[in-house]
XYZ file of C-alpha atoms in Angstrom:
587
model
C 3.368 1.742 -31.164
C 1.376 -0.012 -28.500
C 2.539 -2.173 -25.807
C 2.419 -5.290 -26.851
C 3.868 -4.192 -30.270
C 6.807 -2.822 -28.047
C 7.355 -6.279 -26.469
C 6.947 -8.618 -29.333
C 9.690 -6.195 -31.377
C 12.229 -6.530 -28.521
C 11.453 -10.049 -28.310
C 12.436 -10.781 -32.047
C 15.570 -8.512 -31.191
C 16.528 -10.667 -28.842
C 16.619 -7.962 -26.216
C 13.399 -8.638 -23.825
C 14.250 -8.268 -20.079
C 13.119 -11.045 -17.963
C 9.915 -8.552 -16.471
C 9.383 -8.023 -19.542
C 8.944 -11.689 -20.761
C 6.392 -12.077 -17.956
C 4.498 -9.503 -19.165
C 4.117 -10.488 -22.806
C 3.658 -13.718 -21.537
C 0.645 -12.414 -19.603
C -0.651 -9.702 -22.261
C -1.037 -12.940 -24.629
C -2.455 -15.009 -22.196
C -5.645 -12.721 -21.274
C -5.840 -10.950 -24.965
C -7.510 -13.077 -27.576
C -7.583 -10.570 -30.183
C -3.664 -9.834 -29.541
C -2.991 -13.493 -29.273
C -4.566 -13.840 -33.114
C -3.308 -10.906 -34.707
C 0.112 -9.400 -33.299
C 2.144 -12.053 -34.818
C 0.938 -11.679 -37.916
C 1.056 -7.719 -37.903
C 4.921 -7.912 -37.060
C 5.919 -10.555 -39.789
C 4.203 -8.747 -42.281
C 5.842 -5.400 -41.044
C 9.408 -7.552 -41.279
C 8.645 -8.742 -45.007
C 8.072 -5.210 -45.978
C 11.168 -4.222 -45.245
C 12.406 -5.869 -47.992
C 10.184 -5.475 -50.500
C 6.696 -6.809 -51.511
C 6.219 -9.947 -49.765
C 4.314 -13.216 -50.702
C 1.303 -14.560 -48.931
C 3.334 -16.137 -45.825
C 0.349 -16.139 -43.397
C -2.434 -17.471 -45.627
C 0.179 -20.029 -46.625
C 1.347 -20.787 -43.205
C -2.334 -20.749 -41.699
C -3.834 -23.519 -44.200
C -0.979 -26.000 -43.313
C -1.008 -24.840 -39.526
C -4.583 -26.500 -39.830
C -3.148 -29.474 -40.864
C -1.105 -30.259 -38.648
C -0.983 -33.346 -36.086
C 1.898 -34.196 -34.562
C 3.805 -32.233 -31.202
C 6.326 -31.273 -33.590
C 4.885 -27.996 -34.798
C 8.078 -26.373 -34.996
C 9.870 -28.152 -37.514
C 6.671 -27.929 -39.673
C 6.537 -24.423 -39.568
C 10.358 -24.350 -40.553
C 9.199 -26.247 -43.692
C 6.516 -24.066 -44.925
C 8.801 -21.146 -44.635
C 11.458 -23.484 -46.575
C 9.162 -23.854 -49.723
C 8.139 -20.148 -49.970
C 10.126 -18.148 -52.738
C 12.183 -15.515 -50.932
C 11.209 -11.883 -51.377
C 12.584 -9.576 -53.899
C 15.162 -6.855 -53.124
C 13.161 -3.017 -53.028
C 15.322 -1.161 -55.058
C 17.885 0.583 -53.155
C 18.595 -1.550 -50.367
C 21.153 -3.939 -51.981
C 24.067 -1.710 -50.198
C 22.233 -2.708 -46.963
C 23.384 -6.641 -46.894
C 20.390 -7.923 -45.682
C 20.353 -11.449 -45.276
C 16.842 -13.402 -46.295
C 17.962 -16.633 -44.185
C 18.060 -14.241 -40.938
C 14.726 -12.786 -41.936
C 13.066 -15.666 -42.479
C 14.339 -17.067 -39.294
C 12.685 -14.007 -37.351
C 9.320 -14.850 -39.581
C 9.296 -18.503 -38.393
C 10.032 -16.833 -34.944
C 6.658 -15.167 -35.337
C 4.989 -18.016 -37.404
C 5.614 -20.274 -34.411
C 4.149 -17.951 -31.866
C 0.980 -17.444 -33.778
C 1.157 -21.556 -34.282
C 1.357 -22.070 -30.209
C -1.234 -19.270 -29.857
C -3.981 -20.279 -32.252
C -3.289 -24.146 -32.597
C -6.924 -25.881 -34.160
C -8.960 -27.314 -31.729
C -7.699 -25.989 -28.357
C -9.295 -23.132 -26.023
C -7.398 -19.814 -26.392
C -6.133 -18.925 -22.993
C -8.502 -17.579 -20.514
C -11.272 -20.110 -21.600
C -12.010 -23.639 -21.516
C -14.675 -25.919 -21.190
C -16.370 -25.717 -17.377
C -15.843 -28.824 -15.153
C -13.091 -30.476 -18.098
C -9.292 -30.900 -16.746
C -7.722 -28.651 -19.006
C -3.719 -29.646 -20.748
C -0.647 -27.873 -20.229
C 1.542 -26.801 -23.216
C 5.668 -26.618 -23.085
C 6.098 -22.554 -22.528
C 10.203 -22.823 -22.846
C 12.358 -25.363 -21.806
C 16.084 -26.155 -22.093
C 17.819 -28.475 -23.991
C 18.447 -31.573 -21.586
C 14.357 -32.359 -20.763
C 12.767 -35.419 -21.874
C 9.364 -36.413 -21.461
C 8.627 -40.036 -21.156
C 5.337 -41.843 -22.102
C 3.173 -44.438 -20.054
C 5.106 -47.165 -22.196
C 8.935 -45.803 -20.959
C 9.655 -44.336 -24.050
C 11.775 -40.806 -23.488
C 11.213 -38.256 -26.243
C 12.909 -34.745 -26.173
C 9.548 -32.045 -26.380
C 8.733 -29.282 -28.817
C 8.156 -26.087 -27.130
C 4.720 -25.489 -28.002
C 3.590 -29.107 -27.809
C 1.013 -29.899 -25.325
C 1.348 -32.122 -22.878
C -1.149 -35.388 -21.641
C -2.215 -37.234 -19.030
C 0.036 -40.232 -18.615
C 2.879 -38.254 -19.768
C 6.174 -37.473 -17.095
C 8.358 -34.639 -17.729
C 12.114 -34.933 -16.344
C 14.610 -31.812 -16.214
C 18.477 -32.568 -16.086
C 20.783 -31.272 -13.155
C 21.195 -28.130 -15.188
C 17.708 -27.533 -17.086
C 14.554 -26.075 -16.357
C 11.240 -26.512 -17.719
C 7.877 -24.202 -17.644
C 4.177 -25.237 -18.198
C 1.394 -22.660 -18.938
C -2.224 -24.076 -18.806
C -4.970 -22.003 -20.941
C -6.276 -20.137 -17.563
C -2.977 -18.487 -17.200
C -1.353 -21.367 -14.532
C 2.223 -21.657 -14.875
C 4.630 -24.379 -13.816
C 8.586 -23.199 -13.572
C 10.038 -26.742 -12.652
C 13.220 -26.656 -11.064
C 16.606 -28.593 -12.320
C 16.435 -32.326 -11.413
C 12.832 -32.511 -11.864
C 10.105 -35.280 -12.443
C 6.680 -34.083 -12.690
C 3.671 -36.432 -14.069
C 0.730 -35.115 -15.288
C -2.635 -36.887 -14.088
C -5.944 -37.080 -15.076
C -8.526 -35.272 -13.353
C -11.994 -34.850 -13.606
C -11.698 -31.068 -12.810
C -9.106 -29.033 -12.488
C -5.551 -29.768 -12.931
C -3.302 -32.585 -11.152
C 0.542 -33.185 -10.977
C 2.222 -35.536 -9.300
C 6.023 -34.320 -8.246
C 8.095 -37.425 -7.541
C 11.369 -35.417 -7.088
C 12.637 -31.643 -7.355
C 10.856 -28.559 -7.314
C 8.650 -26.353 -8.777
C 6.791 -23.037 -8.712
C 3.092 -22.482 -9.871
C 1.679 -19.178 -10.411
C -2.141 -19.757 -10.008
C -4.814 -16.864 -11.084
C -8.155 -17.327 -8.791
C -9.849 -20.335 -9.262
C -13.510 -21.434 -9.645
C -13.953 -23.805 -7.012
C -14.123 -27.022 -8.876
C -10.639 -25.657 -11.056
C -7.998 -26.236 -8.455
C -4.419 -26.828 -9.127
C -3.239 -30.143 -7.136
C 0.343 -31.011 -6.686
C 0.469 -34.279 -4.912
C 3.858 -35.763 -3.808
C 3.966 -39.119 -1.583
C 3.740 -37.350 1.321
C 0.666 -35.193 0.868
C -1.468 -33.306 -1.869
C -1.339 -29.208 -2.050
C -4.000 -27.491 -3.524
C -4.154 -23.964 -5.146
C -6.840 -21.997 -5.722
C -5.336 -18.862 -6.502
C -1.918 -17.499 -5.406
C 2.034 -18.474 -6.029
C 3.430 -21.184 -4.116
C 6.633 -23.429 -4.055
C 6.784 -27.246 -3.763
C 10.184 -29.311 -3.578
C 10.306 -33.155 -2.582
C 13.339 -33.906 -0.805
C 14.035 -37.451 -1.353
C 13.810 -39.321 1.752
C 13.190 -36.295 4.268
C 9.794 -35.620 3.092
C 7.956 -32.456 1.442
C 7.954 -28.804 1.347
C 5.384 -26.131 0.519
C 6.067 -22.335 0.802
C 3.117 -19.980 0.124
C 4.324 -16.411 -1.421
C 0.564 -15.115 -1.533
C -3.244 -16.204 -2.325
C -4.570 -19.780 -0.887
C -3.615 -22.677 -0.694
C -4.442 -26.154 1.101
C -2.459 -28.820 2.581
C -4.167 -32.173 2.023
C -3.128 -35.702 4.499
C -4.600 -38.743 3.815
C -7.546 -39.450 6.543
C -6.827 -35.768 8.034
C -8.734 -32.361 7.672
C -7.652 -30.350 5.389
C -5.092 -27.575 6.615
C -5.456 -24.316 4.920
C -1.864 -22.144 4.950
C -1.613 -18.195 4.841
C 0.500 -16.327 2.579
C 4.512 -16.095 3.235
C 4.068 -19.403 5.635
C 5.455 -22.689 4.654
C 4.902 -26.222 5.458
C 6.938 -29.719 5.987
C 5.780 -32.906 6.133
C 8.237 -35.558 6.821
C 7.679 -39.067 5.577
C 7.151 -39.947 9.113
C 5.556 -37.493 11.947
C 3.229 -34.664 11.563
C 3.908 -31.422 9.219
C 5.643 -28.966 10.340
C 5.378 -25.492 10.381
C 8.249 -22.522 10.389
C 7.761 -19.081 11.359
C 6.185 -17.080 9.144
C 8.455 -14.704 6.903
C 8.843 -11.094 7.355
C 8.466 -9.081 4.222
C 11.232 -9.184 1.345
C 14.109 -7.255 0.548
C 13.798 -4.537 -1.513
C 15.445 -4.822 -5.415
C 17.544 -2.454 -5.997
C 19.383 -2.532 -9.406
C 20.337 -5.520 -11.839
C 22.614 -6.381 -14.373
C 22.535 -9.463 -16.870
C 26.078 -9.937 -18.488
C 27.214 -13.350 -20.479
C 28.543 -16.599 -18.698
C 29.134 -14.920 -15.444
C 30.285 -17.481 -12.488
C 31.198 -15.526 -9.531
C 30.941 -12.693 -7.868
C 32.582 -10.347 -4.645
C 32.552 -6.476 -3.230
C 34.946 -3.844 -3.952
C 36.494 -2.896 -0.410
C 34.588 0.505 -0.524
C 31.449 -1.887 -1.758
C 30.757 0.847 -4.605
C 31.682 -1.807 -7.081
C 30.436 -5.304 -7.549
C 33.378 -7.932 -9.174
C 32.120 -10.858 -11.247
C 33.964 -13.200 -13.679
C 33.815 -14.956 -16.889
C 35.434 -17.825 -17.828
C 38.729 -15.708 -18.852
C 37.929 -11.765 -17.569
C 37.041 -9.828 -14.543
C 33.582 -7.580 -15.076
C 33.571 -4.796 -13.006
C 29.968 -3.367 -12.736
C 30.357 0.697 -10.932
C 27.728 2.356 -8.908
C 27.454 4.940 -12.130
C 26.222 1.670 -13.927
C 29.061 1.978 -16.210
C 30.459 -2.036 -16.672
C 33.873 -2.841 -17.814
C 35.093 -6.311 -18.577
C 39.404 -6.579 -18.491
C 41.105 -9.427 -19.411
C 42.453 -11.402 -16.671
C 45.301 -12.772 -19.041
C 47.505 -11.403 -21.866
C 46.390 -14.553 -23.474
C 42.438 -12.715 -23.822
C 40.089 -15.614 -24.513
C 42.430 -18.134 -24.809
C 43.923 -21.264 -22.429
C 42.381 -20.003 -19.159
C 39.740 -20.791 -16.904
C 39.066 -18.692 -13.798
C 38.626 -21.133 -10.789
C 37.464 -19.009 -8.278
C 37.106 -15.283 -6.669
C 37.584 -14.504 -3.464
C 37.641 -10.930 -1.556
C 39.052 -9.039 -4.514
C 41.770 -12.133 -4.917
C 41.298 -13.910 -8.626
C 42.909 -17.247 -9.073
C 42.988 -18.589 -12.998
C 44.563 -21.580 -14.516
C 47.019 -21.304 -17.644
C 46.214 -24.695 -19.225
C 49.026 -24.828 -21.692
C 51.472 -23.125 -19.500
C 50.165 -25.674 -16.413
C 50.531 -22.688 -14.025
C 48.054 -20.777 -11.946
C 47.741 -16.638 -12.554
C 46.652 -15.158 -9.121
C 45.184 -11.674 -10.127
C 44.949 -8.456 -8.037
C 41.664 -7.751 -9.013
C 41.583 -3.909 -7.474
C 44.810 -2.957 -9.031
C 44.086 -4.957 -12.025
C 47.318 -7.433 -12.706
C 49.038 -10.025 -11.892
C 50.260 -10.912 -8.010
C 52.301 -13.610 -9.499
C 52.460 -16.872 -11.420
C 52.782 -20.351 -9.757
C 54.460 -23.051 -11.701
C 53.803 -25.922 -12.286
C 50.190 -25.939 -10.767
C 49.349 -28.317 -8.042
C 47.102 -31.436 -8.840
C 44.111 -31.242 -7.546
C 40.758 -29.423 -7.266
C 41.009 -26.165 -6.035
C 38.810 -25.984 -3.164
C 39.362 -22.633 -1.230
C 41.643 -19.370 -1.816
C 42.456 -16.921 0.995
C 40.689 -13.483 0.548
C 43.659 -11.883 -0.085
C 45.086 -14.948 -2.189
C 48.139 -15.834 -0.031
C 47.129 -19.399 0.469
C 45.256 -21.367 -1.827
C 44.119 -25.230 -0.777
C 43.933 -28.005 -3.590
C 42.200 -31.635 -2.728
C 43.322 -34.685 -4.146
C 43.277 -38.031 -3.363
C 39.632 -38.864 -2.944
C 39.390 -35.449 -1.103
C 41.408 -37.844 1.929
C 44.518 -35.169 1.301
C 44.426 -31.470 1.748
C 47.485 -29.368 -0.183
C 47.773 -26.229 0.959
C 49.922 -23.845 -0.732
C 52.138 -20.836 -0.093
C 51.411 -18.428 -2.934
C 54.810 -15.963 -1.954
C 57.033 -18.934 -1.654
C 55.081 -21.869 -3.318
C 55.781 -24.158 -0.873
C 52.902 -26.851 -0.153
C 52.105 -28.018 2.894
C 49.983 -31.535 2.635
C 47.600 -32.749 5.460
C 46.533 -35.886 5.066
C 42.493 -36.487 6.422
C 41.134 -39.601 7.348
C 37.834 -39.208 6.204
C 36.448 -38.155 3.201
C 36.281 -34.015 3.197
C 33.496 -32.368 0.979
C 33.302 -28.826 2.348
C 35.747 -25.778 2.649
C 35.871 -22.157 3.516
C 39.028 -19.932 4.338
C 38.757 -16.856 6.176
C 41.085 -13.447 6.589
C 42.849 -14.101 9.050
C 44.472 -17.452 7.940
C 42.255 -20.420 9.084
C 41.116 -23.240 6.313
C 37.498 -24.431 7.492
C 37.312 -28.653 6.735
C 33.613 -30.496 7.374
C 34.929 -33.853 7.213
C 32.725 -37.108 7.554
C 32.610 -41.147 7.942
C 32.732 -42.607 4.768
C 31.212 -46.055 6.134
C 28.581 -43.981 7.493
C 27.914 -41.019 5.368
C 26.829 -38.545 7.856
C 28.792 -34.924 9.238
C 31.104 -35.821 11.708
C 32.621 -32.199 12.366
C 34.687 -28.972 10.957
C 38.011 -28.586 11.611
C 39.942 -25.606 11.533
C 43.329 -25.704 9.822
C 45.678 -23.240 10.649
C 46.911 -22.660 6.621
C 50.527 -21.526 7.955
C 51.401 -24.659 9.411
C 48.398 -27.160 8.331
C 47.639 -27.619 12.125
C 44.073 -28.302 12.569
C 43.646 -26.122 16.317
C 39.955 -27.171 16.598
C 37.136 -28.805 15.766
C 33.344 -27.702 16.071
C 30.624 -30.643 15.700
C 27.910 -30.938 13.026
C 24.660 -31.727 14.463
C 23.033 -32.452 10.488
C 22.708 -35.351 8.788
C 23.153 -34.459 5.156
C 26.088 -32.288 2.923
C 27.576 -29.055 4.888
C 27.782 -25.473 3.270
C 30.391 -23.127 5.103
C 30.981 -19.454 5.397
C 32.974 -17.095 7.162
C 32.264 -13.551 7.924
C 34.633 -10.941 6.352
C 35.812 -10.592 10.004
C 36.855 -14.283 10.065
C 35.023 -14.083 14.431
C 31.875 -16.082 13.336
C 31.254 -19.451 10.557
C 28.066 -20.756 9.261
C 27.574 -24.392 9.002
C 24.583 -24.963 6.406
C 23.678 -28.385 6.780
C 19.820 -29.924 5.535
C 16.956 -27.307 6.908
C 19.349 -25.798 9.559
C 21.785 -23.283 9.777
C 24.366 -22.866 13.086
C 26.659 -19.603 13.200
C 29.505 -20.398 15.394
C 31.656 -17.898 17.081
C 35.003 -19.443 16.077
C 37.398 -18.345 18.779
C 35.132 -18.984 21.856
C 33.612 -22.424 19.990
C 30.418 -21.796 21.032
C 27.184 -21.422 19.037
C 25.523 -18.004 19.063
C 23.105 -18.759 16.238
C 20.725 -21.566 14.891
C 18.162 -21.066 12.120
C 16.069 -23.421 11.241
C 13.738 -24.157 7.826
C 12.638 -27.691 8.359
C 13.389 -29.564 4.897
C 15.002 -26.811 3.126
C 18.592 -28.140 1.951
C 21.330 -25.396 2.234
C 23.510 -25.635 -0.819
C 25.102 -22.016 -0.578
C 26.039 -19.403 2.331
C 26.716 -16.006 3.014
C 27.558 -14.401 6.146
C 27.372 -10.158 6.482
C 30.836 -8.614 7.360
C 30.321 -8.776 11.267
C 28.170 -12.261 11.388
C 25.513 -10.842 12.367
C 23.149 -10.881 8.517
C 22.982 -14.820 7.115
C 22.132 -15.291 3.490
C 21.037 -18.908 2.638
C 19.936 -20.887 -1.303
C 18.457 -24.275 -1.982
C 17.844 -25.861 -5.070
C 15.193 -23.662 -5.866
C 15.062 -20.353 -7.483
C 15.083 -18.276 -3.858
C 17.269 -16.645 -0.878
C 16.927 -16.651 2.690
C 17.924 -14.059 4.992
C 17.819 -13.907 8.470
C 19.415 -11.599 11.309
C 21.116 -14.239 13.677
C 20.936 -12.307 16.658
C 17.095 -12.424 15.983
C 16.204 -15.641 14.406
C 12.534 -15.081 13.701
C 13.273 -12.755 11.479
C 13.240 -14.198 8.170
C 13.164 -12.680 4.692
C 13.115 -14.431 1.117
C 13.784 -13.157 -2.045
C 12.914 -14.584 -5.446
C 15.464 -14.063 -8.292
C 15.177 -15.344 -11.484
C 17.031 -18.742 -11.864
C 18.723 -20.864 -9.616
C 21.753 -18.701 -7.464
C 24.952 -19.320 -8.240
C 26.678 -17.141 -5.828
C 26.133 -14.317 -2.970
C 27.561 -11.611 -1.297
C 27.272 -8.870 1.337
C 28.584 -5.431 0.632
C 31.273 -4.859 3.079
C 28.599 -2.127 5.066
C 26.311 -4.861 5.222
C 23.491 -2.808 3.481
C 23.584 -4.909 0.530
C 23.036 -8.715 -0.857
C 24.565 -9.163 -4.270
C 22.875 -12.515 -5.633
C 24.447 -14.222 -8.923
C 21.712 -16.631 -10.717
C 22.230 -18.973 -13.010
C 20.941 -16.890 -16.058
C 24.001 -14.912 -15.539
C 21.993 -11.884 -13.550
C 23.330 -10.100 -10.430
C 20.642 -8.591 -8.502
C 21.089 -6.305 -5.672
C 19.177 -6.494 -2.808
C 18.607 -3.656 0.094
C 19.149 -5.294 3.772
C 17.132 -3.808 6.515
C 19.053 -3.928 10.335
């Protein structure tokens, strides 16, 4: 068995590793002969399983040439739908095979050899010189819509190819990717709107909000990829490179490797070197950040099913995630074991959060909250009824837990040995939290009239004192973190990061990535390592104590959570395709 045989069998499994995906996705891309043929050779190799099977690709091909419409999908389903299944071979009845599941696996294939060989369009790798080629759907999920000239909002075959005039929007959740026939991919970001223009040459989007990340092979010079946003135009001859639009702060480019261009109306073009980035404000000239030091190394991974959040073991030889109802512990030995975190299994629970090693979970039908001792595996103890509110922050060792309610204008903070609440009422609106070790509840608060940071307090969670404030200097939402020390915080606020040493109120850090909104934080266990995510699919890390030091990682969907081994050695990153990667951190 050959390579791409290898892949396309794992891929009907259902068991294809994201590297892997990449590189099918590339074999077929630069292979004509296995784009035509490797389909076909692994349906017919299904068929036979089950006996002799009828002419499904000369069948399929002659009304593959037929069709017309985006929808190529459901007509594939169809042809399969009028072909008589195949007979049983004789000795297989005890077997249960089910035709409906093979035939689903041969439309599988069908519709691969449909997207690769549709009539009338270029195989990958070719096209006509000097004509602007069109992008086809790669995968998608389900909440895109793509919207014509006239307004009208369709949802898009995957597979269907995609023309000028046409605008492509991803929900808050989705994602999206393009592939033109050259080998250019676009992986656009949740929250995206990307039109596709004409162009004479070449190929053209215009990104009017989100982000998105285009792997470019080299170029001819006439066969550029151009992003333009309303700020400026970015062209790529070759390389990978991220773009996000950030509403009403401007633009951002970051250049992994190859060569790009940075394009101003009435200016010279300014051409960018790999691992530098560039932002250009709606007002002002662009700006450019220091250059990045090279990545972090990847060390292991580990994809498990709906996974939301995830912590160190105190030794930091095992990293704690959790599902909607269980704890999944994944060793150093690789071995992974997934406990219950109720005796109720499945049933009536949702974990809220994980913190430290402490697990908090809500009994719906019991209305109580199950606070789980996550290294010796059972229950701390059971608060009834549970408080209203959102649970917004749990003590690492889940003694305190804090609950907002009313408009986030009313804190409740709640002793889990005695459960007594304390309430502290704020007058203006709170929307960030962090608690550390040693007992303090970190508050950003701001002015609702005006919508901007006003400050963090600290809350002493004993008493619901606040016994300081430090001031924000941002102007947009505020992501906190305390070391595992509880000495420093990290106030994430839009492209800047300040790391505060809490008991002298001073600032002893400030990084800085101009345009780059902070949505999630991690500080290492003595302050000193600072792990930062956007809405894109990438981490930051930089060493406060030496701020020019910056690192990014790519993982391979949006991050849903990190966290530092308690050495420091390590960055575990969550992603929203339910992966934990581990990273190594150089000091």
């Amino acid at each position: 068995m050959n390579r791409i045989e290898e892949l396309t069998f794992r891929l009907l499994d259902g068991g294809l590793a994201p590297h892997e995906q990449e590189e099918l996705d590339r074999l077929l891309a630069t292979d004509e002969a296995v784009r035509r043929h490797v389909a076909l050779l692994e349906l017919e190799a299904a068929l036979l399983a089950t006996g002799p099977a009828p002419d499904v690709a000369g069948t399929a091909v002659e009304r593959v040439g037929a069709i017309q419409t985006d929808d190529l999908e459901r007509s594939v389903m169809r042809t399969l739908g009028a072909l008589p299944p195949p007979p049983p071979a004789p000795g297989l009845a005890r077997r249960r095979l089910r035709t409906p599941a093979l035939f689903l696996v041969a439309a599988a294939a069908l519709f691969l050899i449909v997207l690769l060989t549709r009539p009338g369009e270029s195989p990958p790798g070719t096209g006509e010189p000097g004509k602007a080629p069109a992008p086809f759907l790669l995968d998608r999920s389900p909440d895109v819509l793509v919207e014509s000239e006239g307004g009208e909002r369709v949802t898009p075959s995957v597979g269907a190819p995609l023309q000028p005039g046409r605008t492509l929007r991803t929900g808050q959740g989705g994602h999206a990717t393009l592939s033109y026939a050259d080998g250019t991919r676009l992986e656009l970001s949740a929250g995206a709107v990307l039109s596709l223009e004409a162009a004479r040459s070449g190929k053209r989007v215009r990104l009017q909000a989100g982000g998105l990340r285009a792997s470019v092979p080299e170029q001819a010079n006439d066969l550029p990829l151009a992003v333009v946003t309303s700020q400026a135009e970015f062209l790529g001859a070759g390389g990978t490179f991220q773009v996000i639009v950030l509403g009403g702060h401007g633009t951002r480019i970051d250049l992994e490797d190859g060569k790009a261009e940075l394009i101003r109306a009435g200016q010279p073009a300014i051409s960018l070197a790999p691992r530098t980035s560039a932002f250009v404000p709606n007002e002002g000239e662009p700006v450019f950040p220091p250059r990045q030091a090279p990545g972090l190394q990847l060390r292991r991974e580990l994809a498990f099913p709906n996974l939301r959040s995830l912590s160190f073991s105190p030794d930091g030889k095992t990293v704690l995630a959790t599902t909607r109802w269980q704890a999944v512990y994944w060793h150093e030995s690789d071995q992974i074991e997934a406990v219950p975190v109720s005796p109720h299994g499945r049933k009536r629970i949702d974990v809220e959060a994980l913190t430290g090693w402490a697990l908090v979970a809500t009994e719906r039908q019991e209305n109580r909250l199950r606070i789980w001792d996550a290294l010796k595996r059972e229950t701390r103890r059971l608060v009834a009824p549970r408080p209203a509110g959102r649970l917004v922050a749990v003590s690492p060792g889940g003694d305190w837990l804090a609950f907002a309610t009313g408009g986030n204008r009313q804190l409740v903070l709640l002793d889990t040995a005695t459960g007594n609440p304390i309430r502290v009422t704020v007058e203006q609106k709170v929307f960030g939290f962090a608690a550390s070790p040693d007992g303090l509840l970190a508050v950003a608060r701001r002015n609702s009239a005006r919508e901007a940071p006003l400050a963090v307090d600290l809350v002493e969670a004993a008493t619901g004192r606040v016994t300081g404030s430090l001031p924000v200097t941002g102007t947009a939402g505020v992501t906190l973190a305390f070391s595992a020390d509880g000495r420093r915080l990290a106030v994430g606020t839009h492209g800047k990061v300040q790391v505060w040493d809490v008991a002298a109120r001073r600032i002893v850090g400030t990084l800085e990535q101009p345009g780059y909104p902070i949505q999630r934080l991690a500080l290492g266990p003595d302050g000193r390592a600072l792990a930062a995510s956007g809405i894109d699919d990438r981490v930051w890390v930089w060493d406060v104590d030496r701020t020019a030091d910056l690192r990014m990682v790519q993982i391979g969907k949006h991050p849903q959570g990190l966290a530092f081994s308690p050495d420091g050695k390590t960055l575990a990153v969550l992603d929203q395709g339910s992966r934990i990667t581990l990273w190594d951190v150089p000091r």
